[in-house]
XYZ file of N, CA and C in Angstrom:
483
model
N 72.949 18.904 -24.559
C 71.920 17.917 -24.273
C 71.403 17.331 -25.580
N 70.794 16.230 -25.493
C 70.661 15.429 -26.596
C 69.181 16.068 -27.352
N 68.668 15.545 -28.162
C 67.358 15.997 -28.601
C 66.331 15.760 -27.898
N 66.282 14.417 -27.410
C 65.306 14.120 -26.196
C 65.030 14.591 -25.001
N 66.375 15.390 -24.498
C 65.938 15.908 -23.401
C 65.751 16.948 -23.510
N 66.051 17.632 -24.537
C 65.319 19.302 -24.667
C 64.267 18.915 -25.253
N 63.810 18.121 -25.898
C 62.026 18.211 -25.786
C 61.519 17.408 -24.083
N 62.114 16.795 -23.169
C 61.073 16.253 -22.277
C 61.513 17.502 -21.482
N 62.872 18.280 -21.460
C 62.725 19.559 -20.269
C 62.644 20.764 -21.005
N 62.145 21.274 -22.088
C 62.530 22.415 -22.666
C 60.848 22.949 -21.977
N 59.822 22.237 -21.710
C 58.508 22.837 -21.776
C 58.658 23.386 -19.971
N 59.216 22.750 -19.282
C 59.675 23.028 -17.387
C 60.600 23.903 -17.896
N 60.844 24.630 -18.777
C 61.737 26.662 -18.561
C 60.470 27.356 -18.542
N 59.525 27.250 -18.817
C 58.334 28.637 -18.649
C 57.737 28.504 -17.616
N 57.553 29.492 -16.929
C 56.361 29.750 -15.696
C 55.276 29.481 -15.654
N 54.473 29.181 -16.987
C 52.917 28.652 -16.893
C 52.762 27.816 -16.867
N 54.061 26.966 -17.730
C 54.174 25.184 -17.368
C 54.414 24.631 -15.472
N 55.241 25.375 -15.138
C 55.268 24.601 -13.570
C 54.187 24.995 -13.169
N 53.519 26.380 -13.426
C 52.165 26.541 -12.791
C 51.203 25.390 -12.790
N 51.050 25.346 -13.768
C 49.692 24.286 -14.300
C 50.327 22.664 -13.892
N 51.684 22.365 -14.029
C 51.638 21.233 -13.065
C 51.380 20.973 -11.822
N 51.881 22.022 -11.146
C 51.347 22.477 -9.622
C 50.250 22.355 -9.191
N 49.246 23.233 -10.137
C 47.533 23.342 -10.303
C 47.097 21.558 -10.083
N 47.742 21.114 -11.305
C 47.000 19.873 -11.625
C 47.518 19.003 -10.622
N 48.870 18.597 -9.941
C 49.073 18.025 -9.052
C 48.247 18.106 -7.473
N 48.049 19.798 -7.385
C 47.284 19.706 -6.030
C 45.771 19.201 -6.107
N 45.392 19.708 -7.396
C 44.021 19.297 -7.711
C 43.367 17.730 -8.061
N 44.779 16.908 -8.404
C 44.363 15.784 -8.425
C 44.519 14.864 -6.619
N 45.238 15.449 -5.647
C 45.618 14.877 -4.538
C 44.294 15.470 -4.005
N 43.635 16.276 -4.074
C 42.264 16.946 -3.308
C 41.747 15.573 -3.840
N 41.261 16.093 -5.068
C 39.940 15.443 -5.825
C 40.009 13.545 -5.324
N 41.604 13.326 -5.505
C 41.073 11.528 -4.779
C 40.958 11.705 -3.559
N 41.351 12.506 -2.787
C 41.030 12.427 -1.565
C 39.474 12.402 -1.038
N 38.988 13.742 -2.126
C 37.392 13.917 -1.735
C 36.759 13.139 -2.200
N 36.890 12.264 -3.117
C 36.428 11.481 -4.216
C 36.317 10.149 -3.741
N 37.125 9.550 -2.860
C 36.486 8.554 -2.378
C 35.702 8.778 -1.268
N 35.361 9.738 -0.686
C 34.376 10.015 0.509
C 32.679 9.980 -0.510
N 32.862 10.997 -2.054
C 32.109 10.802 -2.237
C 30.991 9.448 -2.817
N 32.047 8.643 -3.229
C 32.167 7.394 -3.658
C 31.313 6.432 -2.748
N 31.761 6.648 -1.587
C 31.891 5.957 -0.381
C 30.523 5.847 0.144
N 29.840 7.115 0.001
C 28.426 7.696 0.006
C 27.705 7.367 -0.649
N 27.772 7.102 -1.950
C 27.208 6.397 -3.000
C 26.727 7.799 -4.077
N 27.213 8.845 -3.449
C 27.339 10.042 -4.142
C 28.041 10.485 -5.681
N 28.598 9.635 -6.276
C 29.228 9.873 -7.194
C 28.695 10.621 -8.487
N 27.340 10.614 -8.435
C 26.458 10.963 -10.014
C 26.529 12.697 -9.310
N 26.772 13.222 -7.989
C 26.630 14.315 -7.431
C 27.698 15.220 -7.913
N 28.921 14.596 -8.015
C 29.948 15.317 -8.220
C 29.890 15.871 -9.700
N 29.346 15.432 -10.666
C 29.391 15.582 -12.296
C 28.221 16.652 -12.014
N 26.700 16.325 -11.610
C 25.994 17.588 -11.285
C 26.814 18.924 -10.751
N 27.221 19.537 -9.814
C 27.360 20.562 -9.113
C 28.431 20.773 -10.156
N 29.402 20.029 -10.735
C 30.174 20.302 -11.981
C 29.869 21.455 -12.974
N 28.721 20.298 -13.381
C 27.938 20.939 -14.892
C 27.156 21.976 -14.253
N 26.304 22.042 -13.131
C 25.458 22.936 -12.774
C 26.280 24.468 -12.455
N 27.732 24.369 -12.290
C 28.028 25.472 -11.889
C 28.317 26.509 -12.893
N 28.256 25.382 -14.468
C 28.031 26.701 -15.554
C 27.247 27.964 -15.787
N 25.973 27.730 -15.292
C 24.758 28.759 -15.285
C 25.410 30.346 -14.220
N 26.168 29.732 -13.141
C 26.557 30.567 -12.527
C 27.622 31.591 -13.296
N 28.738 30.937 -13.692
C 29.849 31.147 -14.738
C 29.019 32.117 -16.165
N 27.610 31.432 -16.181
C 27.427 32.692 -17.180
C 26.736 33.712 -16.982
N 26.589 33.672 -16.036
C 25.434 34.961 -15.132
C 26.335 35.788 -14.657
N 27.608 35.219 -14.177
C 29.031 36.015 -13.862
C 29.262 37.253 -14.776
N 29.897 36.033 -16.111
C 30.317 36.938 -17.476
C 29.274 38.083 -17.758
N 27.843 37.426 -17.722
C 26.852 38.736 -18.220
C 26.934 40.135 -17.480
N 27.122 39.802 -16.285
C 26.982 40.806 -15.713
C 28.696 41.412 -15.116
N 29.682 40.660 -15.265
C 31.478 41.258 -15.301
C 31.234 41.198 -14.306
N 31.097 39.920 -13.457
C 31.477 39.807 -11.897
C 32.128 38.539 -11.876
N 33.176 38.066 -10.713
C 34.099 37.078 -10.411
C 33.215 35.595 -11.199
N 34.138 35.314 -11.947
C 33.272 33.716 -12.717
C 33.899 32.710 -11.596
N 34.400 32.754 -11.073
C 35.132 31.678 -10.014
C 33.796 31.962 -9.030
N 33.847 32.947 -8.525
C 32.450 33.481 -7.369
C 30.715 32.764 -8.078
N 31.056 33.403 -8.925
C 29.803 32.611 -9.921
C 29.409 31.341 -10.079
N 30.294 30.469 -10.088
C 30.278 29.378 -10.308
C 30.110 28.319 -9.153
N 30.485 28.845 -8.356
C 31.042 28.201 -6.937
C 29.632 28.651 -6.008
N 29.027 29.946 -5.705
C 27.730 29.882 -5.741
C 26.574 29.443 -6.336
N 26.621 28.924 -7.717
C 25.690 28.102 -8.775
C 25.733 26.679 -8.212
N 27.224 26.290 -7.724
C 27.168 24.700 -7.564
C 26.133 24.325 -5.963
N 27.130 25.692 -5.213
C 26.388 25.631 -3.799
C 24.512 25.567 -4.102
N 24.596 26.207 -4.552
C 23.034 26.134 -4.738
C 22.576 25.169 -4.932
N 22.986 24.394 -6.091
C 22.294 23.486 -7.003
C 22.568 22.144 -5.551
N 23.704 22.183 -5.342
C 23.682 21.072 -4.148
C 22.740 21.103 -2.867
N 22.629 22.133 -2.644
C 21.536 22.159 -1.387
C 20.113 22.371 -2.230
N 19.680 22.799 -3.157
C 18.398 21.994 -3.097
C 18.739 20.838 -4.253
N 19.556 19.856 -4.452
C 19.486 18.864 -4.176
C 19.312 17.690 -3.020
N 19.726 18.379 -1.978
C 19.774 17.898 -0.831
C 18.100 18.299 -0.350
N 17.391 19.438 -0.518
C 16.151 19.554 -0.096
C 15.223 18.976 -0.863
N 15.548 18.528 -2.150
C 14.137 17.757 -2.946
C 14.545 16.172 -2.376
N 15.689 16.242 -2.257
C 15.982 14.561 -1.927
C 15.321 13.633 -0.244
N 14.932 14.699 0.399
C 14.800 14.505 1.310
C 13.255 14.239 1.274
N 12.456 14.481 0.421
C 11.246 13.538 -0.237
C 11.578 11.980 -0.320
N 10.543 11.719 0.374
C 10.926 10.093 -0.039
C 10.278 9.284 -1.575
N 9.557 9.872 -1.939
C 8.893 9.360 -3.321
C 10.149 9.695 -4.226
N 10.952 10.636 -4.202
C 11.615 10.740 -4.896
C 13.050 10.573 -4.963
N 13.771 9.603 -6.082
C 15.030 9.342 -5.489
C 16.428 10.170 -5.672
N 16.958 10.283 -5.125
C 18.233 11.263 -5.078
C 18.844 10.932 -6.447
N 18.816 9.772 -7.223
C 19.700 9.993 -8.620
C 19.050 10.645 -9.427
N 17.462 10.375 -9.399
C 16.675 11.262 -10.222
C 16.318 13.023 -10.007
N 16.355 13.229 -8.886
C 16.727 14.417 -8.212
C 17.791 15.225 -8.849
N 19.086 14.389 -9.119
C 20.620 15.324 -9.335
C 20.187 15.516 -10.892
N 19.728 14.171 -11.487
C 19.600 14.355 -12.979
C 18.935 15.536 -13.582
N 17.605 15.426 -12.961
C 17.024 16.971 -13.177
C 17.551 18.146 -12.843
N 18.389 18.466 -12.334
C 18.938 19.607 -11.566
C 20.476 19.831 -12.180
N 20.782 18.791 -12.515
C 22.178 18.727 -13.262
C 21.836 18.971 -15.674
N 20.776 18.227 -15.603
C 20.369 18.844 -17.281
C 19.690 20.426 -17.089
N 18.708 20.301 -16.353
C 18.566 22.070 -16.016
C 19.351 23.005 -15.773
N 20.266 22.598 -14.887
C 21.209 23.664 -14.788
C 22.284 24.144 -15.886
N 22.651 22.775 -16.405
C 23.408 22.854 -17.542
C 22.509 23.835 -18.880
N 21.605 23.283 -19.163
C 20.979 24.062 -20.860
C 20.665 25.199 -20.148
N 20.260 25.693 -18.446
C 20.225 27.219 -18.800
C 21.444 28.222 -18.877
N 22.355 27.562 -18.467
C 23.863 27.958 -18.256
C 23.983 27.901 -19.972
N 23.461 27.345 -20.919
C 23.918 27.269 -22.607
C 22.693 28.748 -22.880
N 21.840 28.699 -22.469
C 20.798 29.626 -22.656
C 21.039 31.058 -22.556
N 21.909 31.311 -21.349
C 22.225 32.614 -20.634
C 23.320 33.089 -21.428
N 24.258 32.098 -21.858
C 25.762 32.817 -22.288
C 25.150 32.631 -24.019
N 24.393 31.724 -24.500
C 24.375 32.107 -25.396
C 23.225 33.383 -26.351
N 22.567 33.978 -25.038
C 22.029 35.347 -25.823
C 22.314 36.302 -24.883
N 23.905 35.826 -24.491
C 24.703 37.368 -23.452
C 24.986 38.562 -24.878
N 24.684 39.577 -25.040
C 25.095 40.404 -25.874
C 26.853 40.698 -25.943
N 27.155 40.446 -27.100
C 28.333 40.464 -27.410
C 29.103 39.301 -27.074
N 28.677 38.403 -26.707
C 29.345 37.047 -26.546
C 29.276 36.554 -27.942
N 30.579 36.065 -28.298
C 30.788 35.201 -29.969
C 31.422 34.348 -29.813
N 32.432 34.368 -28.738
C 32.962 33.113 -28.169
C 32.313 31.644 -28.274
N 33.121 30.764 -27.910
C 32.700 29.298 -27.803
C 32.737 28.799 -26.363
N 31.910 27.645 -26.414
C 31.137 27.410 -24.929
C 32.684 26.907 -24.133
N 33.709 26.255 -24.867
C 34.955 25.596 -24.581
C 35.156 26.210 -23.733
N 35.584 27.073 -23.806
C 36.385 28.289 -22.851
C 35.832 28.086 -21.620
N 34.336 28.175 -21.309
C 34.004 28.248 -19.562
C 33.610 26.984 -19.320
N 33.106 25.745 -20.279
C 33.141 24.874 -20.094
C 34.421 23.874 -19.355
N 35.852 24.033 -20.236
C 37.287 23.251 -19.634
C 38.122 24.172 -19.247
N 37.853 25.728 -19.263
C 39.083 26.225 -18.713
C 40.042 26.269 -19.953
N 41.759 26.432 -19.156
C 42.691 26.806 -19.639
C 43.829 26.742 -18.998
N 44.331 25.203 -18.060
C 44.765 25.108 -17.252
C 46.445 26.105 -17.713
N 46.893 26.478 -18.494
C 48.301 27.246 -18.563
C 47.949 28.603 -19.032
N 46.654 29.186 -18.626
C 46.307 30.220 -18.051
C 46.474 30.653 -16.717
N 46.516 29.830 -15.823
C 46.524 29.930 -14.181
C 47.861 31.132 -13.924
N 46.999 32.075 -13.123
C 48.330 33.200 -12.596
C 48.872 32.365 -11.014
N 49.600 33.092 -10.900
C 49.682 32.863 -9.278
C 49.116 33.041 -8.568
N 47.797 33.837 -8.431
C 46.990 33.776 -7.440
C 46.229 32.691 -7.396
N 46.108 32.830 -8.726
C 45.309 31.067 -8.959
C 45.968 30.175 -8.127
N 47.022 29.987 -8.027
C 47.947 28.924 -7.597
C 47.581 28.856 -5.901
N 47.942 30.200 -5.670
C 47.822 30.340 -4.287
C 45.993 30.106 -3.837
N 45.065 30.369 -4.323
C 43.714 30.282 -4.222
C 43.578 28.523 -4.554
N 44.182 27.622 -5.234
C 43.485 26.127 -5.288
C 44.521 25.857 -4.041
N 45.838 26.326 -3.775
C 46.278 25.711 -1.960
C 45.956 25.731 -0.980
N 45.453 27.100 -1.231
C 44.375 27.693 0.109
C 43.221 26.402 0.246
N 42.561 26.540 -0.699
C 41.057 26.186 -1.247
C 41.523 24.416 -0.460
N 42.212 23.763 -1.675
C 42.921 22.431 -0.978
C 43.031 22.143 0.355
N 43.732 23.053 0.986
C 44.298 22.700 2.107
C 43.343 22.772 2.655
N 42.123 23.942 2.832
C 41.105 23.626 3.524
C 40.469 22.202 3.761
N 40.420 21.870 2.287
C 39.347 20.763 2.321
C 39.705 20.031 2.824
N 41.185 19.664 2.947
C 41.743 18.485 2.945
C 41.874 18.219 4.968
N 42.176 19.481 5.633
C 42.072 19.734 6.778
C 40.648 19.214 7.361
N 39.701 19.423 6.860
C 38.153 19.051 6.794
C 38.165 17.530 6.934
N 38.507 16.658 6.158
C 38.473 15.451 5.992
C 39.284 15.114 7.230
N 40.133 15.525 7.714
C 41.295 14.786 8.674
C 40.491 14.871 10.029
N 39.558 16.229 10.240
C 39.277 16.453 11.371
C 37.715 15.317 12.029
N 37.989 14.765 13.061
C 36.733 13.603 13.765
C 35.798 14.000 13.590
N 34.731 12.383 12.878
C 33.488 12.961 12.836
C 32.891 12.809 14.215
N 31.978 14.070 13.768
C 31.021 14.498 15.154
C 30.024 13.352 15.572
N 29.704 13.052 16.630
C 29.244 11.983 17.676
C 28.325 11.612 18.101
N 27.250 11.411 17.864
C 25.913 11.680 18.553
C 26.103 11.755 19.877
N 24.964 12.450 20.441
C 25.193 12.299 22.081
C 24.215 11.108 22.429
């Protein structure tokens, strides 16, 4: 093979490379899928909140050596439903609502990991991940996870009576 094609196929011989294309392929067919619903809503400043907000969870995880995926994913849940309960004030408007709840959540999530004892690490790491880190369960946990959502979206919305 020529030089060109062992650099465009030499990186598809390792297992973490098809992983992480896999990862990123299912994760980008979710995300437009969900992404214009949220769009659609006028929700979009929501999705970057529950994002950033789910760091605090991620470091309350690490402090204490419990699931950072679990951590995180309960931090966002949170932060979204009482977004949804302050918003439901009418003096107050839902972009200003996420904003506060999305900078709060974020600097205490910098607060927590950064006076976790024995943490020296950098924020990078739980901030972007490590997409050619992903094991296979990983793999199998964003199809699962995916397919749910995506099943969700297909199914009729409910009707008033």
């Amino acid at each position: 093979m020529s030089a060109l094609a062992d650099f465009l196929a030499g990186p598809w011989e390792h297992v973490f490379m098809r992983r992480a294309f896999l990862v990123a392929a299912m994760c980008g067919i979710v995300c437009g899928v969900i992404g214009c619903h949220v769009v659609l809503r006028g929700m979009a400043f929501i999705g970057d909140a529950v994002a950033h907000s789910a760091f605090p969870g991620v470091a309350v995880a690490f402090v204490f050596h419990w699931n950072l995926t679990l951590g995180g994913a309960v931090a966002g849940l949170l932060t979204a439903l009482l977004v949804a309960v302050f918003a439901q004030n009418r003096r107050l408007k839902e972009d200003s609502v996420i904003g506060v709840f999305f900078a709060a959540a974020f600097g205490l999530g910098i607060v927590i990991l950064s006076t976790a004892p024995g943490y020296s690490g950098s924020l990078e790491s739980f901030l972007f991940g490590q997409i050619l880190g992903i094991s296979d369960a990983d793999v199998l946990t964003v199809a699962l996870t995916g397919a749910g959502l995506l099943l969700l979206v297909l199914l009729p919305p409910a009707r008033a009576c």
